[in-house]
């Protein structure tokens, strides 16, 4: 499915993983921005209105919770956590990500889930009455 206007932030502290996810998401038609630290990701979330976020949970000594909080604070952006530490991420305090996927994730599954989350967000946004 093509998403020429859907902007996705992809965060992972492993540059090779970030590059791979970027290629997968760009092939699916997304516009992708990448970051390798929570600090950089939060700065980007404050600067750009992303449509979705795909993030690792453990980013060196940092945790993905700050990224989830920043994204959820920006119009409830859908967040997918892809991590080898899914149980730790899932049991973290609020806010929760929309879905948690164990590494390694099937690229088709990641794209399908992201498509579904973005369609649901779009439906909610367009269904809200104008005030």
mmCIF file with all atom_site columns, N, CA, C and O in Angstrom, residues 49-52 74-78 116-126:
data_model
loop_
_atom_site.group_PDB
_atom_site.id
_atom_site.type_symbol
_atom_site.label_atom_id
_atom_site.label_alt_id
_atom_site.label_comp_id
_atom_site.label_asym_id
_atom_site.label_entity_id
_atom_site.label_seq_id
_atom_site.pdbx_PDB_ins_code
_atom_site.Cartn_x
_atom_site.Cartn_y
_atom_site.Cartn_z
_atom_site.occupancy
_atom_site.B_iso_or_equiv
_atom_site.pdbx_formal_charge
_atom_site.auth_seq_id
_atom_site.auth_comp_id
_atom_site.auth_asym_id
_atom_site.auth_atom_id
_atom_site.pdbx_PDB_model_num
ATOM 1  N N  . UNK A 1 49  ? 5.686   16.781 12.568 1.00 0.00 ? 49  UNK A N  1
ATOM 2  C CA . UNK A 1 49  ? 4.435   16.072 12.878 1.00 0.00 ? 49  UNK A CA 1
ATOM 3  C C  . UNK A 1 49  ? 4.459   14.714 12.182 1.00 0.00 ? 49  UNK A C  1
ATOM 4  O O  . UNK A 1 49  ? 4.063   14.586 11.025 1.00 0.00 ? 49  UNK A O  1
ATOM 5  N N  . UNK A 1 50  ? 4.943   13.690 12.875 1.00 0.00 ? 50  UNK A N  1
ATOM 6  C CA . UNK A 1 50  ? 4.996   12.344 12.308 1.00 0.00 ? 50  UNK A CA 1
ATOM 7  C C  . UNK A 1 50  ? 3.623   11.697 12.359 1.00 0.00 ? 50  UNK A C  1
ATOM 8  O O  . UNK A 1 50  ? 2.805   12.000 13.225 1.00 0.00 ? 50  UNK A O  1
ATOM 9  N N  . UNK A 1 51  ? 3.400   10.777 11.423 1.00 0.00 ? 51  UNK A N  1
ATOM 10 C CA . UNK A 1 51  ? 2.152   10.015 11.403 1.00 0.00 ? 51  UNK A CA 1
ATOM 11 C C  . UNK A 1 51  ? 2.270   8.734  12.224 1.00 0.00 ? 51  UNK A C  1
ATOM 12 O O  . UNK A 1 51  ? 1.267   8.164  12.630 1.00 0.00 ? 51  UNK A O  1
ATOM 13 N N  . UNK A 1 52  ? 3.504   8.273  12.441 1.00 0.00 ? 52  UNK A N  1
ATOM 14 C CA . UNK A 1 52  ? 3.734   7.061  13.210 1.00 0.00 ? 52  UNK A CA 1
ATOM 15 C C  . UNK A 1 52  ? 5.187   6.959  13.629 1.00 0.00 ? 52  UNK A C  1
ATOM 16 O O  . UNK A 1 52  ? 6.062   7.608  13.054 1.00 0.00 ? 52  UNK A O  1
ATOM 17 N N  . UNK A 1 74  ? 1.907   13.986 21.065 1.00 0.00 ? 74  UNK A N  1
ATOM 18 C CA . UNK A 1 74  ? 1.703   14.682 19.790 1.00 0.00 ? 74  UNK A CA 1
ATOM 19 C C  . UNK A 1 74  ? 0.507   14.062 19.060 1.00 0.00 ? 74  UNK A C  1
ATOM 20 O O  . UNK A 1 74  ? 0.666   13.248 18.164 1.00 0.00 ? 74  UNK A O  1
ATOM 21 N N  . UNK A 1 75  ? -0.678  14.387 19.480 1.00 0.00 ? 75  UNK A N  1
ATOM 22 C CA . UNK A 1 75  ? -1.915  13.916 18.821 1.00 0.00 ? 75  UNK A CA 1
ATOM 23 C C  . UNK A 1 75  ? -2.016  12.399 18.769 1.00 0.00 ? 75  UNK A C  1
ATOM 24 O O  . UNK A 1 75  ? -2.487  11.826 17.793 1.00 0.00 ? 75  UNK A O  1
ATOM 25 N N  . UNK A 1 76  ? -1.558  11.727 19.814 1.00 0.00 ? 76  UNK A N  1
ATOM 26 C CA . UNK A 1 76  ? -1.684  10.273 19.928 1.00 0.00 ? 76  UNK A CA 1
ATOM 27 C C  . UNK A 1 76  ? -1.172  9.539  18.692 1.00 0.00 ? 76  UNK A C  1
ATOM 28 O O  . UNK A 1 76  ? -1.863  8.735  18.085 1.00 0.00 ? 76  UNK A O  1
ATOM 29 N N  . UNK A 1 77  ? 0.048   9.831  18.323 1.00 0.00 ? 77  UNK A N  1
ATOM 30 C CA . UNK A 1 77  ? 0.675   9.182  17.174 1.00 0.00 ? 77  UNK A CA 1
ATOM 31 C C  . UNK A 1 77  ? 0.823   7.695  17.452 1.00 0.00 ? 77  UNK A C  1
ATOM 32 O O  . UNK A 1 77  ? 1.266   7.310  18.531 1.00 0.00 ? 77  UNK A O  1
ATOM 33 N N  . UNK A 1 78  ? 0.468   6.814  16.495 1.00 0.00 ? 78  UNK A N  1
ATOM 34 C CA . UNK A 1 78  ? 0.655   5.376  16.688 1.00 0.00 ? 78  UNK A CA 1
ATOM 35 C C  . UNK A 1 78  ? 2.134   5.042  16.877 1.00 0.00 ? 78  UNK A C  1
ATOM 36 O O  . UNK A 1 78  ? 2.987   5.554  16.162 1.00 0.00 ? 78  UNK A O  1
ATOM 37 N N  . UNK A 1 116 ? -2.342  -0.678 9.253  1.00 0.00 ? 116 UNK A N  1
ATOM 38 C CA . UNK A 1 116 ? -3.577  -0.802 10.027 1.00 0.00 ? 116 UNK A CA 1
ATOM 39 C C  . UNK A 1 116 ? -3.695  0.311  11.065 1.00 0.00 ? 116 UNK A C  1
ATOM 40 O O  . UNK A 1 116 ? -4.752  0.931  11.204 1.00 0.00 ? 116 UNK A O  1
ATOM 41 N N  . UNK A 1 117 ? -2.611  0.575  11.787 1.00 0.00 ? 117 UNK A N  1
ATOM 42 C CA . UNK A 1 117 ? -2.633  1.640  12.800 1.00 0.00 ? 117 UNK A CA 1
ATOM 43 C C  . UNK A 1 117 ? -2.881  3.009  12.169 1.00 0.00 ? 117 UNK A C  1
ATOM 44 O O  . UNK A 1 117 ? -3.638  3.820  12.704 1.00 0.00 ? 117 UNK A O  1
ATOM 45 N N  . UNK A 1 118 ? -2.248  3.265  11.032 1.00 0.00 ? 118 UNK A N  1
ATOM 46 C CA . UNK A 1 118 ? -2.421  4.561  10.373 1.00 0.00 ? 118 UNK A CA 1
ATOM 47 C C  . UNK A 1 118 ? -3.825  4.716  9.801  1.00 0.00 ? 118 UNK A C  1
ATOM 48 O O  . UNK A 1 118 ? -4.407  5.802  9.858  1.00 0.00 ? 118 UNK A O  1
ATOM 49 N N  . UNK A 1 119 ? -4.382  3.637  9.270  1.00 0.00 ? 119 UNK A N  1
ATOM 50 C CA . UNK A 1 119 ? -5.755  3.700  8.759  1.00 0.00 ? 119 UNK A CA 1
ATOM 51 C C  . UNK A 1 119 ? -6.738  3.956  9.892  1.00 0.00 ? 119 UNK A C  1
ATOM 52 O O  . UNK A 1 119 ? -7.671  4.744  9.756  1.00 0.00 ? 119 UNK A O  1
ATOM 53 N N  . UNK A 1 120 ? -6.520  3.302  11.038 1.00 0.00 ? 120 UNK A N  1
ATOM 54 C CA . UNK A 1 120 ? -7.409  3.498  12.191 1.00 0.00 ? 120 UNK A CA 1
ATOM 55 C C  . UNK A 1 120 ? -7.306  4.935  12.687 1.00 0.00 ? 120 UNK A C  1
ATOM 56 O O  . UNK A 1 120 ? -8.316  5.568  12.999 1.00 0.00 ? 120 UNK A O  1
ATOM 57 N N  . UNK A 1 121 ? -6.098  5.477  12.735 1.00 0.00 ? 121 UNK A N  1
ATOM 58 C CA . UNK A 1 121 ? -5.909  6.871  13.172 1.00 0.00 ? 121 UNK A CA 1
ATOM 59 C C  . UNK A 1 121 ? -6.580  7.830  12.198 1.00 0.00 ? 121 UNK A C  1
ATOM 60 O O  . UNK A 1 121 ? -7.242  8.773  12.600 1.00 0.00 ? 121 UNK A O  1
ATOM 61 N N  . UNK A 1 122 ? -6.434  7.563  10.913 1.00 0.00 ? 122 UNK A N  1
ATOM 62 C CA . UNK A 1 122 ? -7.042  8.404  9.891  1.00 0.00 ? 122 UNK A CA 1
ATOM 63 C C  . UNK A 1 122 ? -8.568  8.366  10.003 1.00 0.00 ? 122 UNK A C  1
ATOM 64 O O  . UNK A 1 122 ? -9.233  9.384  9.898  1.00 0.00 ? 122 UNK A O  1
ATOM 65 N N  . UNK A 1 123 ? -9.119  7.182  10.254 1.00 0.00 ? 123 UNK A N  1
ATOM 66 C CA . UNK A 1 123 ? -10.570 7.045  10.400 1.00 0.00 ? 123 UNK A CA 1
ATOM 67 C C  . UNK A 1 123 ? -11.071 7.822  11.606 1.00 0.00 ? 123 UNK A C  1
ATOM 68 O O  . UNK A 1 123 ? -12.105 8.476  11.542 1.00 0.00 ? 123 UNK A O  1
ATOM 69 N N  . UNK A 1 124 ? -10.325 7.751  12.715 1.00 0.00 ? 124 UNK A N  1
ATOM 70 C CA . UNK A 1 124 ? -10.724 8.491  13.926 1.00 0.00 ? 124 UNK A CA 1
ATOM 71 C C  . UNK A 1 124 ? -10.653 9.987  13.676 1.00 0.00 ? 124 UNK A C  1
ATOM 72 O O  . UNK A 1 124 ? -11.528 10.739 14.082 1.00 0.00 ? 124 UNK A O  1
ATOM 73 N N  . UNK A 1 125 ? -9.619  10.428 12.995 1.00 0.00 ? 125 UNK A N  1
ATOM 74 C CA . UNK A 1 125 ? -9.416  11.858 12.742 1.00 0.00 ? 125 UNK A CA 1
ATOM 75 C C  . UNK A 1 125 ? -10.513 12.408 11.842 1.00 0.00 ? 125 UNK A C  1
ATOM 76 O O  . UNK A 1 125 ? -11.065 13.466 12.105 1.00 0.00 ? 125 UNK A O  1
ATOM 77 N N  . UNK A 1 126 ? -10.857 11.677 10.783 1.00 0.00 ? 126 UNK A N  1
ATOM 78 C CA . UNK A 1 126 ? -11.865 12.163 9.855  1.00 0.00 ? 126 UNK A CA 1
ATOM 79 C C  . UNK A 1 126 ? -13.277 12.020 10.407 1.00 0.00 ? 126 UNK A C  1
ATOM 80 O O  . UNK A 1 126 ? -14.187 12.692 9.961  1.00 0.00 ? 126 UNK A O  1
#
